[in-house]
Amino acid sequence: MSQLPLNAAEDLINANEEWAQSIIRDNPDFFKDSAAYPQTPKVLWIGCSDSRVPAAVVTASMPGDIFAHTNIANQFHSFDDNANSVLSYGVDPVGVEHVVLVGHSGCGGVIAAIEAAAAGPVEPHNPLTRWLNPLIRLVRTLDLRGLPEDEAVAKVVEANIFRQVDNICNSEPIVTAWAAGNNVFVHGWVYDLATGRIRELVVRSLPSVCS
Amino acid sequence: MPHESIQTLLNANEEWSQSIIKDSPTFFTQLAIGQNPKILWIGCSDSRVPESVITASKPGDIFVHRNIANQFHLNDDSALSVLTYAVKAVGVEHVVLVGHTNCGGAAACLQAAKDAAADTDASQPETPLTRWLSPLIGRIQSLELSTCSAAEALNKVVETNVHMQVDNICKSEPITTAWADPNAKKVTVHGWVYDLARGRIDELVCREAKHDENSA
């Protein structure tokens, strides 16, 4: 058999065709129904763009389950219209009940931020260094002295998750939702690349008021 | 129980990871060493368009950025940093910009454009979402939609949006730099539409480096 040059994009379209056919075989109305009604996912996933952490695959979810936003190092910056518009739209009109902020082991963005922090203060000069600037500043507040590299990365991965959860809880969509009694839960998760397992680090919700 | 949907996801993750390890014991430990995806997917946050499920892809296959209405704005550090990292650090070979039918963001823009034309919404308060959608709203205002049904108008907006974002991606620094360098790894930019009613991806446009002068 001759070796044809691989075209990953064509492969994806072919795989999509097979997948769609397999779904229709089991459930002929799946796609028609999906198109007829608005989406009603209960979960918004804010995670990393890393190819190894596809939200719906690692949670064995179906189309319709998870509203998703991914970027380098699973950031939620208060001044970022991109993430803020996703969170705003996710809370209302989509009506998610949970926001999960998902970091992961071995994150390339975290590794880059640790290296940049060690290199000393440099004026951010391109979109990637500007994007990582808040994370670099976070790294500088942590004591990583004497830690082997993988432990330092793990420490920053976790600190990053806690920080982004704080940012989300302080955001206008969540503050507004909670003020209106809409108890959207905000979770911080870490995905371990080596085991494929998600672990919950923290969960925040509407502070309960004693009546 | 408020956490039911979350517990379901966590349980499903546990079963999934165990089933992978049973079939392929080194799958995760190998993947933990590094990623080498060939594809960057820039798509919509819509829950009905999970890129890896609809393409039957595995972890490691697709680098992904999803936002409201699959935008690529040239002044957006989030999308730009993803594209920069994907092309320069990860070495993807294809950037696929994927719109979809029944897009809520596109529908919101269509409505906003109509309201602006009818002047029924004189001044909307500016929010991250209205700022995010304003380039697409502006583009829609130049479309001829008066003879279209509502469904045709939305489809036209979805397709116009895909072309518009592909144009933006092709003007970005990571792509113009890669295309100007004959020794750089080949990167192709595609504009796709995912049809929710069929579960199928259709290619609208495909752009590549041109090494001759002024090709269209």
PDB file of C-alpha atoms in Angstrom, chain A:
ATOM      1  CA  MET A   1       0.000   0.000   0.000  1.00  0.00           C
ATOM      2  CA  SER A   2       1.506   3.358  -1.023  1.00  0.00           C
ATOM      3  CA  GLN A   3       2.067   5.987   1.629  1.00  0.00           C
ATOM      4  CA  LEU A   4      -0.207   8.941   0.879  1.00  0.00           C
ATOM      5  CA  PRO A   5       0.858  12.268   2.373  1.00  0.00           C
ATOM      6  CA  LEU A   6      -1.098  12.821   5.569  1.00  0.00           C
ATOM      7  CA  ASN A   7      -3.416  15.821   5.728  1.00  0.00           C
ATOM      8  CA  ALA A   8      -4.563  16.135   9.295  1.00  0.00           C
ATOM      9  CA  ALA A   9      -7.402  18.505   8.381  1.00  0.00           C
ATOM     10  CA  GLU A  10      -8.858  16.106   5.777  1.00  0.00           C
ATOM     11  CA  ASP A  11      -8.552  13.299   8.303  1.00  0.00           C
ATOM     12  CA  LEU A  12     -10.595  15.326  10.760  1.00  0.00           C
ATOM     13  CA  ILE A  13     -13.399  15.877   8.231  1.00  0.00           C
ATOM     14  CA  ASN A  14     -13.436  12.182   7.366  1.00  0.00           C
ATOM     15  CA  ALA A  15     -13.501  11.229  11.052  1.00  0.00           C
ATOM     16  CA  ASN A  16     -16.376  13.657  11.570  1.00  0.00           C
ATOM     17  CA  GLU A  17     -18.324  11.966   8.755  1.00  0.00           C
ATOM     18  CA  GLU A  18     -17.866   8.520  10.322  1.00  0.00           C
ATOM     19  CA  TRP A  19     -18.751   9.830  13.760  1.00  0.00           C
ATOM     20  CA  ALA A  20     -21.944  11.531  12.532  1.00  0.00           C
ATOM     21  CA  GLN A  21     -23.005   8.340  10.731  1.00  0.00           C
ATOM     22  CA  SER A  22     -22.402   6.248  13.843  1.00  0.00           C
ATOM     23  CA  ILE A  23     -24.517   8.609  15.946  1.00  0.00           C
ATOM     24  CA  ILE A  24     -27.374   8.541  13.429  1.00  0.00           C
ATOM     25  CA  ARG A  25     -27.297   4.730  13.343  1.00  0.00           C
ATOM     26  CA  ASP A  26     -27.927   4.604  17.099  1.00  0.00           C
ATOM     27  CA  ASN A  27     -30.128   7.676  17.384  1.00  0.00           C
ATOM     28  CA  PRO A  28     -31.583   8.943  14.088  1.00  0.00           C
ATOM     29  CA  ASP A  29     -33.029  12.139  15.614  1.00  0.00           C
ATOM     30  CA  PHE A  30     -29.986  13.201  17.612  1.00  0.00           C
ATOM     31  CA  PHE A  31     -28.804  15.980  15.307  1.00  0.00           C
ATOM     32  CA  LYS A  32     -32.232  17.219  14.242  1.00  0.00           C
ATOM     33  CA  ASP A  33     -33.209  17.581  17.903  1.00  0.00           C
ATOM     34  CA  SER A  34     -29.914  19.272  18.731  1.00  0.00           C
ATOM     35  CA  ALA A  35     -30.566  21.890  16.050  1.00  0.00           C
ATOM     36  CA  ALA A  36     -34.219  22.392  16.970  1.00  0.00           C
ATOM     37  CA  TYR A  37     -33.694  23.439  20.563  1.00  0.00           C
ATOM     38  CA  PRO A  38     -31.351  25.936  22.232  1.00  0.00           C
ATOM     39  CA  GLN A  39     -28.445  24.473  24.172  1.00  0.00           C
ATOM     40  CA  THR A  40     -28.925  23.801  27.894  1.00  0.00           C
ATOM     41  CA  PRO A  41     -25.542  22.796  29.295  1.00  0.00           C
ATOM     42  CA  LYS A  42     -25.248  22.920  33.090  1.00  0.00           C
ATOM     43  CA  VAL A  43     -21.488  23.368  33.113  1.00  0.00           C
ATOM     44  CA  LEU A  44     -19.099  26.031  31.802  1.00  0.00           C
ATOM     45  CA  TRP A  45     -15.525  24.696  31.484  1.00  0.00           C
ATOM     46  CA  ILE A  46     -12.735  27.288  31.467  1.00  0.00           C
ATOM     47  CA  GLY A  47      -9.546  25.399  30.729  1.00  0.00           C
ATOM     48  CA  CYS A  48      -6.236  25.288  28.915  1.00  0.00           C
ATOM     49  CA  SER A  49      -5.878  25.124  25.116  1.00  0.00           C
ATOM     50  CA  ASP A  50      -3.543  22.126  25.601  1.00  0.00           C
ATOM     51  CA  SER A  51      -4.533  19.339  23.191  1.00  0.00           C
ATOM     52  CA  ARG A  52      -4.222  16.742  25.952  1.00  0.00           C
ATOM     53  CA  VAL A  53      -7.177  18.081  27.991  1.00  0.00           C
ATOM     54  CA  PRO A  54     -10.248  18.056  25.696  1.00  0.00           C
ATOM     55  CA  ALA A  55     -13.140  18.858  28.063  1.00  0.00           C
ATOM     56  CA  ALA A  56     -15.839  16.667  26.582  1.00  0.00           C
ATOM     57  CA  VAL A  57     -13.531  13.678  26.001  1.00  0.00           C
ATOM     58  CA  VAL A  58     -11.984  13.516  29.491  1.00  0.00           C
ATOM     59  CA  THR A  59     -15.458  13.703  31.036  1.00  0.00           C
ATOM     60  CA  ALA A  60     -17.029  11.335  28.450  1.00  0.00           C
ATOM     61  CA  SER A  61     -19.590  14.040  27.684  1.00  0.00           C
ATOM     62  CA  MET A  62     -21.924  14.368  24.724  1.00  0.00           C
ATOM     63  CA  PRO A  63     -22.561  17.426  22.566  1.00  0.00           C
ATOM     64  CA  GLY A  64     -24.802  19.706  24.600  1.00  0.00           C
ATOM     65  CA  ASP A  65     -23.231  18.958  27.989  1.00  0.00           C
ATOM     66  CA  ILE A  66     -20.372  21.424  28.395  1.00  0.00           C
ATOM     67  CA  PHE A  67     -20.072  25.111  27.391  1.00  0.00           C
ATOM     68  CA  ALA A  68     -16.331  25.636  26.928  1.00  0.00           C
ATOM     69  CA  HIS A  69     -13.656  28.336  26.802  1.00  0.00           C
ATOM     70  CA  THR A  70      -9.969  27.493  26.537  1.00  0.00           C
ATOM     71  CA  ASN A  71      -6.838  29.645  26.404  1.00  0.00           C
ATOM     72  CA  ILE A  72      -3.125  29.477  27.317  1.00  0.00           C
ATOM     73  CA  ALA A  73      -2.807  28.370  30.959  1.00  0.00           C
ATOM     74  CA  ASN A  74      -6.538  28.565  31.749  1.00  0.00           C
ATOM     75  CA  GLN A  75      -6.553  32.240  32.634  1.00  0.00           C
ATOM     76  CA  PHE A  76      -9.450  34.451  33.706  1.00  0.00           C
ATOM     77  CA  HIS A  77      -8.267  38.060  33.552  1.00  0.00           C
ATOM     78  CA  SER A  78     -10.701  40.699  34.831  1.00  0.00           C
ATOM     79  CA  PHE A  79      -9.889  42.937  31.838  1.00  0.00           C
ATOM     80  CA  ASP A  80     -10.268  40.194  29.168  1.00  0.00           C
ATOM     81  CA  ASP A  81     -13.420  40.709  27.041  1.00  0.00           C
ATOM     82  CA  ASN A  82     -12.995  37.254  25.528  1.00  0.00           C
ATOM     83  CA  ALA A  83     -13.321  35.272  28.792  1.00  0.00           C
ATOM     84  CA  ASN A  84     -15.718  37.774  30.352  1.00  0.00           C
ATOM     85  CA  SER A  85     -18.127  37.534  27.409  1.00  0.00           C
ATOM     86  CA  VAL A  86     -18.083  33.716  27.660  1.00  0.00           C
ATOM     87  CA  LEU A  87     -18.779  33.819  31.405  1.00  0.00           C
ATOM     88  CA  SER A  88     -21.475  36.446  31.001  1.00  0.00           C
ATOM     89  CA  TYR A  89     -23.225  34.540  28.176  1.00  0.00           C
ATOM     90  CA  GLY A  90     -22.784  31.235  30.025  1.00  0.00           C
ATOM     91  CA  VAL A  91     -24.520  32.519  33.168  1.00  0.00           C
ATOM     92  CA  ASP A  92     -27.209  34.327  31.193  1.00  0.00           C
ATOM     93  CA  PRO A  93     -28.791  33.430  28.727  1.00  0.00           C
ATOM     94  CA  VAL A  94     -27.328  29.910  28.679  1.00  0.00           C
ATOM     95  CA  GLY A  95     -27.933  29.399  32.428  1.00  0.00           C
ATOM     96  CA  VAL A  96     -25.049  27.170  33.522  1.00  0.00           C
ATOM     97  CA  GLU A  97     -25.136  26.071  37.175  1.00  0.00           C
ATOM     98  CA  HIS A  98     -21.441  25.349  37.559  1.00  0.00           C
ATOM     99  CA  VAL A  99     -18.280  27.038  36.344  1.00  0.00           C
ATOM    100  CA  VAL A 100     -15.255  24.725  36.420  1.00  0.00           C
ATOM    101  CA  LEU A 101     -11.812  26.313  36.119  1.00  0.00           C
ATOM    102  CA  VAL A 102      -9.496  23.499  35.048  1.00  0.00           C
ATOM    103  CA  GLY A 103      -5.708  23.557  35.213  1.00  0.00           C
ATOM    104  CA  HIS A 104      -3.456  20.608  34.435  1.00  0.00           C
ATOM    105  CA  SER A 105      -0.077  19.109  35.271  1.00  0.00           C
ATOM    106  CA  GLY A 106       2.838  19.884  32.967  1.00  0.00           C
ATOM    107  CA  CYS A 107       1.218  23.061  31.650  1.00  0.00           C
ATOM    108  CA  GLY A 108       3.437  24.699  28.990  1.00  0.00           C
ATOM    109  CA  GLY A 109       2.146  28.159  29.865  1.00  0.00           C
ATOM    110  CA  VAL A 110       3.037  27.627  33.534  1.00  0.00           C
ATOM    111  CA  ILE A 111       6.498  26.357  32.586  1.00  0.00           C
ATOM    112  CA  ALA A 112       7.036  29.406  30.357  1.00  0.00           C
ATOM    113  CA  ALA A 113       5.910  31.723  33.173  1.00  0.00           C
ATOM    114  CA  ILE A 114       8.331  30.109  35.662  1.00  0.00           C
ATOM    115  CA  GLU A 115      11.198  30.564  33.200  1.00  0.00           C
ATOM    116  CA  ALA A 116      10.219  34.173  32.507  1.00  0.00           C
ATOM    117  CA  ALA A 117       9.962  34.968  36.222  1.00  0.00           C
ATOM    118  CA  ALA A 118      13.445  33.557  36.795  1.00  0.00           C
ATOM    119  CA  ALA A 119      14.830  35.604  33.890  1.00  0.00           C
ATOM    120  CA  GLY A 120      13.980  38.842  35.669  1.00  0.00           C
ATOM    121  CA  PRO A 121      11.697  41.749  34.784  1.00  0.00           C
ATOM    122  CA  VAL A 122      11.199  42.160  31.051  1.00  0.00           C
ATOM    123  CA  GLU A 123       8.639  44.452  29.451  1.00  0.00           C
ATOM    124  CA  PRO A 124       6.031  42.223  27.743  1.00  0.00           C
ATOM    125  CA  HIS A 125       6.559  42.681  24.047  1.00  0.00           C
ATOM    126  CA  ASN A 126       4.230  40.297  22.264  1.00  0.00           C
ATOM    127  CA  PRO A 127       0.739  38.855  22.764  1.00  0.00           C
ATOM    128  CA  LEU A 128       2.057  35.711  24.473  1.00  0.00           C
ATOM    129  CA  THR A 129       4.297  37.511  27.003  1.00  0.00           C
ATOM    130  CA  ARG A 130       1.532  40.076  27.657  1.00  0.00           C
ATOM    131  CA  TRP A 131      -0.941  37.214  28.162  1.00  0.00           C
ATOM    132  CA  LEU A 132       1.353  35.464  30.652  1.00  0.00           C
ATOM    133  CA  ASN A 133       2.230  38.631  32.570  1.00  0.00           C
ATOM    134  CA  PRO A 134      -0.302  38.125  35.415  1.00  0.00           C
ATOM    135  CA  LEU A 135       0.862  34.505  35.796  1.00  0.00           C
ATOM    136  CA  ILE A 136       4.521  35.592  35.823  1.00  0.00           C
ATOM    137  CA  ARG A 137       3.672  38.072  38.600  1.00  0.00           C
ATOM    138  CA  LEU A 138       1.915  35.274  40.511  1.00  0.00           C
ATOM    139  CA  VAL A 139       4.994  33.047  40.176  1.00  0.00           C
ATOM    140  CA  ARG A 140       7.145  35.815  41.692  1.00  0.00           C
ATOM    141  CA  THR A 141       5.004  35.763  44.852  1.00  0.00           C
ATOM    142  CA  LEU A 142       5.638  32.046  45.395  1.00  0.00           C
ATOM    143  CA  ASP A 143       8.644  30.476  47.106  1.00  0.00           C
ATOM    144  CA  LEU A 144       9.966  27.878  44.678  1.00  0.00           C
ATOM    145  CA  ARG A 145      13.538  27.805  46.005  1.00  0.00           C
ATOM    146  CA  GLY A 146      15.065  24.353  46.255  1.00  0.00           C
ATOM    147  CA  LEU A 147      12.088  22.645  44.616  1.00  0.00           C
ATOM    148  CA  PRO A 148      12.768  20.140  41.829  1.00  0.00           C
ATOM    149  CA  GLU A 149      11.230  21.303  38.543  1.00  0.00           C
ATOM    150  CA  ASP A 150       8.158  19.058  38.580  1.00  0.00           C
ATOM    151  CA  GLU A 151       7.264  20.118  42.133  1.00  0.00           C
ATOM    152  CA  ALA A 152       7.721  23.785  41.267  1.00  0.00           C
ATOM    153  CA  VAL A 153       5.444  23.364  38.245  1.00  0.00           C
ATOM    154  CA  ALA A 154       2.834  21.534  40.372  1.00  0.00           C
ATOM    155  CA  LYS A 155       2.913  24.312  42.972  1.00  0.00           C
ATOM    156  CA  VAL A 156       2.377  27.009  40.331  1.00  0.00           C
ATOM    157  CA  VAL A 157      -0.344  24.973  38.563  1.00  0.00           C
ATOM    158  CA  GLU A 158      -2.296  24.832  41.835  1.00  0.00           C
ATOM    159  CA  ALA A 159      -1.682  28.465  42.835  1.00  0.00           C
ATOM    160  CA  ASN A 160      -2.826  29.476  39.348  1.00  0.00           C
ATOM    161  CA  ILE A 161      -6.069  27.530  39.731  1.00  0.00           C
ATOM    162  CA  PHE A 162      -6.821  29.192  43.087  1.00  0.00           C
ATOM    163  CA  ARG A 163      -6.039  32.631  41.628  1.00  0.00           C
ATOM    164  CA  GLN A 164      -8.248  32.163  38.546  1.00  0.00           C
ATOM    165  CA  VAL A 165     -11.116  30.889  40.751  1.00  0.00           C
ATOM    166  CA  ASP A 166     -10.759  34.106  42.793  1.00  0.00           C
ATOM    167  CA  ASN A 167     -10.822  36.164  39.597  1.00  0.00           C
ATOM    168  CA  ILE A 168     -13.994  34.397  38.453  1.00  0.00           C
ATOM    169  CA  CYS A 169     -15.708  34.870  41.847  1.00  0.00           C
ATOM    170  CA  ASN A 170     -14.849  38.588  41.729  1.00  0.00           C
ATOM    171  CA  SER A 171     -16.101  38.993  38.148  1.00  0.00           C
ATOM    172  CA  GLU A 172     -19.199  41.010  37.289  1.00  0.00           C
ATOM    173  CA  PRO A 173     -21.235  38.033  35.992  1.00  0.00           C
ATOM    174  CA  ILE A 174     -20.688  36.005  39.196  1.00  0.00           C
ATOM    175  CA  VAL A 175     -21.022  38.916  41.619  1.00  0.00           C
ATOM    176  CA  THR A 176     -24.254  39.892  39.875  1.00  0.00           C
ATOM    177  CA  ALA A 177     -25.575  36.310  39.817  1.00  0.00           C
ATOM    178  CA  TRP A 178     -24.854  35.775  43.504  1.00  0.00           C
ATOM    179  CA  ALA A 179     -26.375  39.151  44.437  1.00  0.00           C
ATOM    180  CA  ALA A 180     -29.568  38.047  42.661  1.00  0.00           C
ATOM    181  CA  GLY A 181     -29.614  34.747  44.553  1.00  0.00           C
ATOM    182  CA  ASN A 182     -28.509  32.703  41.517  1.00  0.00           C
ATOM    183  CA  ASN A 183     -26.192  30.198  43.183  1.00  0.00           C
ATOM    184  CA  VAL A 184     -23.697  29.431  40.443  1.00  0.00           C
ATOM    185  CA  PHE A 185     -20.967  27.180  41.893  1.00  0.00           C
ATOM    186  CA  VAL A 186     -17.351  27.925  40.947  1.00  0.00           C
ATOM    187  CA  HIS A 187     -14.954  24.963  41.090  1.00  0.00           C
ATOM    188  CA  GLY A 188     -11.174  24.751  40.768  1.00  0.00           C
ATOM    189  CA  TRP A 189     -10.023  21.478  39.233  1.00  0.00           C
ATOM    190  CA  VAL A 190      -6.662  20.024  38.292  1.00  0.00           C
ATOM    191  CA  TYR A 191      -6.290  17.388  35.556  1.00  0.00           C
ATOM    192  CA  ASP A 192      -3.344  15.021  35.969  1.00  0.00           C
ATOM    193  CA  LEU A 193      -1.936  14.284  32.488  1.00  0.00           C
ATOM    194  CA  ALA A 194      -0.178  11.128  33.732  1.00  0.00           C
ATOM    195  CA  THR A 195      -3.344   9.462  35.074  1.00  0.00           C
ATOM    196  CA  GLY A 196      -6.172  11.121  33.142  1.00  0.00           C
ATOM    197  CA  ARG A 197      -7.853  12.015  36.445  1.00  0.00           C
ATOM    198  CA  ILE A 198      -9.552  15.207  37.587  1.00  0.00           C
ATOM    199  CA  ARG A 199      -9.226  16.282  41.206  1.00  0.00           C
ATOM    200  CA  GLU A 200     -11.284  19.064  42.783  1.00  0.00           C
ATOM    201  CA  LEU A 201      -9.159  21.566  44.707  1.00  0.00           C
ATOM    202  CA  VAL A 202     -11.773  24.102  45.738  1.00  0.00           C
ATOM    203  CA  VAL A 203     -15.438  24.972  45.340  1.00  0.00           C
ATOM    204  CA  ARG A 204     -16.988  28.365  45.992  1.00  0.00           C
ATOM    205  CA  SER A 205     -20.642  29.330  46.085  1.00  0.00           C
ATOM    206  CA  LEU A 206     -23.091  31.976  47.275  1.00  0.00           C
ATOM    207  CA  PRO A 207     -22.223  32.619  50.904  1.00  0.00           C
ATOM    208  CA  SER A 208     -25.131  31.262  52.908  1.00  0.00           C
ATOM    209  CA  VAL A 209     -26.919  33.752  55.138  1.00  0.00           C
ATOM    210  CA  CYS A 210     -28.311  32.699  58.511  1.00  0.00           C
ATOM    211  CA  SER A 211     -31.923  33.785  58.731  1.00  0.00           C
TER     212      SER A 211
END
